[in-house]
Structures are given as structure tokens and as C-alpha cells.
């Protein structure tokens, strides 16, 4: 089984901050990683597929990178609507979610 | 626009079987580009993948749940279903159905709204 370790959690930040969330996998998964944003009471929203491909409509302040075993999601200037929980998901071998990163004030 | 909708009992007794269905609209579950998957989330906790089914009928399950889970397709209704047997309170969660891409790095894009299932006597 592939383990996915997400950090930090939680992440305390302010509006305007640059924040970075990291996911590490227990074995190489190439680019088989996606990122999701979930707000309280809402369905997870796909932000990034294939490690770095931003989905249509996702603001350009979001970016993602990485390959192999280490991946990052960066928000260049945190906005009030970005306070949420973020999850990574590996799909290389079965599916495994990271534990989540709650971005809070 | 692809839409998924979960349905099923909101309350299941311990040791019984949890049964949910997911009705898909705006896409055919017979289309080979995708797989159909179930994910759950206990209140206040993270997401847990349960399993998936391909249009061929082939399935994969989370190893931690494999002995209790069955996912099936009903192409005539454009639905897929989840059965989880021998449930306990630990299975209380919001259950989501979703669509994944068989190719294109396997990501999951469309999700249902989720249905809360409570396991209690």
C-alpha cells in the first residue's frame, strides 16, 4: 500500500500570506497526484490533476508541482475564500488520500 | 453536466449491511474512459477511499475494508452501488460517490453531494 503523508496540519496563516502544503508518498507515483479543496459542509473540489495541471476556473494564485514522492500545493497570496481543508490524493496504486491540511487564520 | 446522486438508508443497525446506490446523469457509466468510486468521510475527519469499479466490472477495494465491501454496476439504470457488511459505529460517515478517470493519471473529478449514514441501534 502507498502511504501519503501531508503536512503541515493545521496551517495558521493570514490573508496575503504565501502558503505551501506538502504531500509525500511512501513510493514513487510519477505524476499520479491530485489536490482538492474542501470547505465545511461542502463536497471536495478538484483543484489540480496530474501533479501540476490546474483545473479550469481555479485562480492563478494556486500552483502545484512535484513528481515521484514529493509534491507541493502553493497559494501565492492567501485570500479569505481560501481558508479550507486541502487534501492530496494518489492514484498510482489504488487510491490513498493524505490526512488533510486545514488552513486557518 | 455530469451529476451523481447517492441514495439509501440514513440509519443502519450494527452488524447489518449498509447499501447505497449512486445514480449518474450526464454520462454513461458504460463509457470505458472512467471508473466509478466510493469515498467516505467521518464527521470532522479526513477522506477515506472505499473502492472502485470499472466499466468492465473489475473492482479494487481499500485493503482495510476489502473483506466487507462489494461494489457493483447496474448499466440499465446508469447506477453503481456499494454494500458494506457487518457495520459498526466506526462506519458512520458521509458517503460520497464519484467519477474517476481511468486514464489521464486517474484523478477523481465529479462527486455526488454525499449522504450521511449513521450506524446505531
Tab-separated table of C-alpha atoms in Angstrom:
chain	number	residue	atom	x	y	z
A	1	UNK	CA	0.000	0.000	0.000
A	2	UNK	CA	1.157	3.532	-0.726
A	3	UNK	CA	1.143	5.808	2.303
A	4	UNK	CA	0.572	9.532	1.857
A	5	UNK	CA	1.846	11.993	4.444
A	6	UNK	CA	0.541	15.526	4.241
A	7	UNK	CA	1.983	18.492	6.130
A	8	UNK	CA	1.604	20.759	7.932
A	9	UNK	CA	-1.650	20.320	9.757
A	10	UNK	CA	-3.036	22.649	10.692
A	11	UNK	CA	-1.523	25.617	8.933
A	12	UNK	CA	-2.057	29.018	10.516
A	13	UNK	CA	-1.852	31.907	8.081
A	14	UNK	CA	-3.100	35.394	7.314
A	15	UNK	CA	-4.652	36.984	4.260
A	16	UNK	CA	-1.899	37.792	1.782
A	17	UNK	CA	0.465	35.079	3.019
A	18	UNK	CA	2.193	32.655	0.696
A	19	UNK	CA	1.442	29.139	1.906
A	20	UNK	CA	2.763	25.778	0.836
A	21	UNK	CA	1.319	22.360	1.579
A	22	UNK	CA	3.371	19.237	1.033
A	23	UNK	CA	2.447	15.636	0.316
A	24	UNK	CA	4.987	12.857	0.469
A	25	UNK	CA	4.317	9.316	-0.706
A	26	UNK	CA	5.942	6.135	0.522
A	27	UNK	CA	6.942	5.162	-3.013
A	28	UNK	CA	7.257	6.879	-6.348
A	29	UNK	CA	3.952	7.681	-8.006
A	30	UNK	CA	5.196	9.669	-11.026
A	31	UNK	CA	2.583	12.415	-11.500
A	32	UNK	CA	-0.398	10.440	-10.215
A	33	UNK	CA	-1.419	13.061	-7.681
A	34	UNK	CA	-4.394	15.383	-7.376
A	35	UNK	CA	-5.253	18.177	-4.962
A	36	UNK	CA	-8.666	19.020	-3.544
A	37	UNK	CA	-10.139	21.868	-1.532
A	38	UNK	CA	-12.967	21.214	0.907
A	39	UNK	CA	-14.928	23.825	2.789
A	40	UNK	CA	-17.104	22.916	5.795
A	41	UNK	CA	-20.253	21.084	4.759
A	42	UNK	CA	-19.219	21.037	1.115
A	43	UNK	CA	-18.058	18.461	-1.387
A	44	UNK	CA	-14.324	18.337	-2.143
A	45	UNK	CA	-13.424	20.395	-5.188
A	46	UNK	CA	-10.736	19.293	-7.619
A	47	UNK	CA	-8.018	21.940	-7.914
A	48	UNK	CA	-5.127	20.115	-9.583
A	49	UNK	CA	-4.734	16.882	-11.522
A	50	UNK	CA	-1.610	15.077	-12.732
A	51	UNK	CA	0.514	16.796	-10.071
A	52	UNK	CA	0.535	20.269	-11.604
A	53	UNK	CA	-2.396	20.758	-14.023
A	54	UNK	CA	-4.637	23.481	-12.648
A	55	UNK	CA	-8.311	22.865	-13.349
A	56	UNK	CA	-10.347	25.353	-15.317
A	57	UNK	CA	-11.641	28.155	-13.118
A	58	UNK	CA	-9.104	27.695	-10.351
A	59	UNK	CA	-7.459	31.042	-9.569
A	60	UNK	CA	-3.900	31.519	-10.763
A	61	UNK	CA	-2.694	32.173	-7.216
A	62	UNK	CA	-2.819	28.376	-6.860
A	63	UNK	CA	0.075	26.382	-8.256
A	64	UNK	CA	1.328	22.855	-7.800
A	65	UNK	CA	4.498	20.966	-8.514
A	66	UNK	CA	6.381	17.787	-7.810
A	67	UNK	CA	6.919	14.313	-9.112
A	68	UNK	CA	7.982	10.991	-7.699
A	69	UNK	CA	7.448	11.119	-3.958
A	70	UNK	CA	7.220	14.811	-3.061
A	71	UNK	CA	4.526	17.235	-4.144
A	72	UNK	CA	3.530	20.758	-3.184
A	73	UNK	CA	0.478	22.966	-3.474
A	74	UNK	CA	1.202	26.676	-3.147
A	75	UNK	CA	-1.159	29.591	-2.711
A	76	UNK	CA	0.795	32.709	-3.602
A	77	UNK	CA	-1.395	35.223	-1.769
A	78	UNK	CA	-3.975	33.729	0.558
A	79	UNK	CA	-7.485	35.104	0.128
A	80	UNK	CA	-10.360	34.866	2.642
A	81	UNK	CA	-12.126	32.265	0.482
A	82	UNK	CA	-9.049	30.029	0.569
A	83	UNK	CA	-9.448	29.153	4.228
A	84	UNK	CA	-10.413	25.492	3.906
A	85	UNK	CA	-9.028	21.992	4.216
A	86	UNK	CA	-6.822	20.704	1.421
A	87	UNK	CA	-6.281	17.060	0.542
A	88	UNK	CA	-3.931	15.309	-1.809
A	89	UNK	CA	-4.873	12.035	-3.472
A	90	UNK	CA	-2.517	9.499	-5.020
A	91	UNK	CA	-3.972	7.381	-7.815
A	92	UNK	CA	-0.893	5.445	-8.924
A	93	UNK	CA	-1.728	2.308	-6.993
A	94	UNK	CA	-5.297	2.087	-5.767
A	95	UNK	CA	-6.241	5.413	-4.175
A	96	UNK	CA	-4.977	6.988	-0.969
A	97	UNK	CA	-5.794	10.401	0.458
A	98	UNK	CA	-3.449	12.467	2.523
A	99	UNK	CA	-4.629	13.320	6.010
A	100	UNK	CA	-5.617	16.859	5.050
A	101	UNK	CA	-4.266	20.331	5.835
A	102	UNK	CA	-6.629	22.785	7.447
A	103	UNK	CA	-5.643	26.315	6.509
A	104	UNK	CA	-6.877	28.530	9.298
A	105	UNK	CA	-6.488	32.060	10.473
B	1	UNK	CA	-23.021	18.367	-16.965
B	2	UNK	CA	-22.197	15.189	-15.065
B	3	UNK	CA	-24.143	14.693	-11.868
B	4	UNK	CA	-24.031	11.947	-9.279
B	5	UNK	CA	-26.625	11.358	-6.577
B	6	UNK	CA	-26.335	8.969	-3.664
B	7	UNK	CA	-29.385	7.256	-2.217
B	8	UNK	CA	-30.034	4.817	0.577
B	9	UNK	CA	-30.920	4.491	4.250
B	10	UNK	CA	-29.548	7.086	6.616
B	11	UNK	CA	-29.618	4.676	9.555
B	12	UNK	CA	-28.191	1.179	9.661
B	13	UNK	CA	-28.149	-1.149	12.642
B	14	UNK	CA	-24.830	-2.526	13.878
B	15	UNK	CA	-23.815	-5.834	12.264
B	16	UNK	CA	-26.169	-5.177	9.344
B	17	UNK	CA	-25.328	-4.284	5.750
B	18	UNK	CA	-25.030	-0.713	4.523
B	19	UNK	CA	-26.390	-0.405	0.981
B	20	UNK	CA	-26.116	2.715	-1.147
B	21	UNK	CA	-26.735	3.474	-4.791
B	22	UNK	CA	-25.318	6.226	-6.950
B	23	UNK	CA	-27.319	7.414	-9.928
B	24	UNK	CA	-25.300	9.064	-12.659
B	25	UNK	CA	-26.711	11.588	-15.106
B	26	UNK	CA	-24.977	13.399	-17.926
B	27	UNK	CA	-22.612	10.494	-18.578
B	28	UNK	CA	-22.860	6.811	-19.295
B	29	UNK	CA	-21.309	4.517	-16.714
B	30	UNK	CA	-20.677	2.129	-19.599
B	31	UNK	CA	-18.126	4.500	-21.116
B	32	UNK	CA	-14.702	2.957	-20.761
B	33	UNK	CA	-12.763	6.134	-20.015
B	34	UNK	CA	-13.866	6.229	-16.397
B	35	UNK	CA	-14.127	4.295	-13.183
B	36	UNK	CA	-16.769	4.786	-10.516
B	37	UNK	CA	-15.773	5.052	-6.922
B	38	UNK	CA	-16.955	5.400	-3.327
B	39	UNK	CA	-15.282	7.609	-0.725
B	40	UNK	CA	-16.332	8.287	2.850
B	41	UNK	CA	-15.669	10.892	5.493
B	42	UNK	CA	-16.466	10.522	9.210
B	43	UNK	CA	-17.603	13.729	10.848
B	44	UNK	CA	-14.690	16.062	11.414
B	45	UNK	CA	-12.188	13.676	9.857
B	46	UNK	CA	-10.427	13.107	6.572
B	47	UNK	CA	-11.385	11.360	3.361
B	48	UNK	CA	-11.105	7.594	3.038
B	49	UNK	CA	-11.240	5.749	-0.268
B	50	UNK	CA	-13.502	2.684	-0.171
B	51	UNK	CA	-13.248	1.149	-3.617
B	52	UNK	CA	-13.934	1.463	-7.336
B	53	UNK	CA	-15.416	-0.349	-10.280
B	54	UNK	CA	-14.505	-0.139	-13.930
B	55	UNK	CA	-16.988	-0.448	-16.778
B	56	UNK	CA	-15.647	-3.956	-17.341
B	57	UNK	CA	-16.926	-4.857	-13.881
B	58	UNK	CA	-13.440	-5.180	-12.467
B	59	UNK	CA	-13.133	-3.874	-8.914
B	60	UNK	CA	-10.470	-2.655	-6.499
B	61	UNK	CA	-11.008	-2.129	-2.795
B	62	UNK	CA	-9.246	-0.434	0.076
B	63	UNK	CA	-7.317	-3.276	1.751
B	64	UNK	CA	-8.601	-2.173	5.157
B	65	UNK	CA	-12.220	-2.671	4.033
B	66	UNK	CA	-11.839	-5.329	1.357
B	67	UNK	CA	-13.338	-8.190	3.346
B	68	UNK	CA	-16.596	-6.265	3.882
B	69	UNK	CA	-17.107	-4.313	0.645
B	70	UNK	CA	-18.812	-5.054	-2.655
B	71	UNK	CA	-19.245	-2.525	-5.457
B	72	UNK	CA	-21.394	-3.340	-8.462
B	73	UNK	CA	-22.721	-1.747	-11.646
B	74	UNK	CA	-26.261	-1.586	-12.999
B	75	UNK	CA	-25.880	-0.250	-16.524
B	76	UNK	CA	-29.620	-0.449	-17.200
B	77	UNK	CA	-30.197	2.173	-14.513
B	78	UNK	CA	-26.895	4.010	-15.054
B	79	UNK	CA	-26.148	3.313	-11.405
B	80	UNK	CA	-23.457	1.770	-9.304
B	81	UNK	CA	-23.836	0.502	-5.776
B	82	UNK	CA	-21.985	-0.037	-2.538
B	83	UNK	CA	-22.546	-2.764	0.009
B	84	UNK	CA	-20.633	-2.737	3.276
B	85	UNK	CA	-21.450	-5.571	5.621
B	86	UNK	CA	-21.010	-6.134	9.342
B	87	UNK	CA	-21.097	-2.403	10.046
B	88	UNK	CA	-20.149	-0.822	13.355
B	89	UNK	CA	-20.309	2.715	14.709
B	90	UNK	CA	-16.916	3.322	13.087
B	91	UNK	CA	-18.648	3.144	9.702
B	92	UNK	CA	-20.754	6.209	10.496
B	93	UNK	CA	-19.770	8.776	7.878
B	94	UNK	CA	-20.765	10.827	4.882
B	95	UNK	CA	-20.536	8.530	1.864
B	96	UNK	CA	-19.684	10.062	-1.494
B	97	UNK	CA	-19.865	8.505	-4.921
B	98	UNK	CA	-17.596	9.931	-7.582
B	99	UNK	CA	-16.158	9.508	-11.059
B	100	UNK	CA	-12.514	8.843	-11.753
B	101	UNK	CA	-10.523	8.920	-14.965
B	102	UNK	CA	-9.195	5.532	-15.977
B	103	UNK	CA	-6.522	7.278	-17.985
B	104	UNK	CA	-5.146	10.824	-17.524
B	105	UNK	CA	-3.486	9.959	-14.211
B	106	UNK	CA	-6.607	8.554	-12.611
B	107	UNK	CA	-7.880	11.640	-10.878
B	108	UNK	CA	-11.398	11.910	-9.449
B	109	UNK	CA	-13.379	14.843	-10.775
B	110	UNK	CA	-17.149	14.742	-10.269
B	111	UNK	CA	-18.588	13.960	-6.823
B	112	UNK	CA	-22.082	13.417	-5.502
B	113	UNK	CA	-23.352	15.632	-2.722
B	114	UNK	CA	-22.792	12.888	-0.181
B	115	UNK	CA	-25.192	11.027	2.064
B	116	UNK	CA	-24.834	10.686	5.820
B	117	UNK	CA	-25.109	7.155	7.112
B	118	UNK	CA	-25.401	6.635	10.842
B	119	UNK	CA	-24.755	3.232	12.356
B	120	UNK	CA	-26.680	2.868	15.564
B	121	UNK	CA	-29.079	0.560	17.325
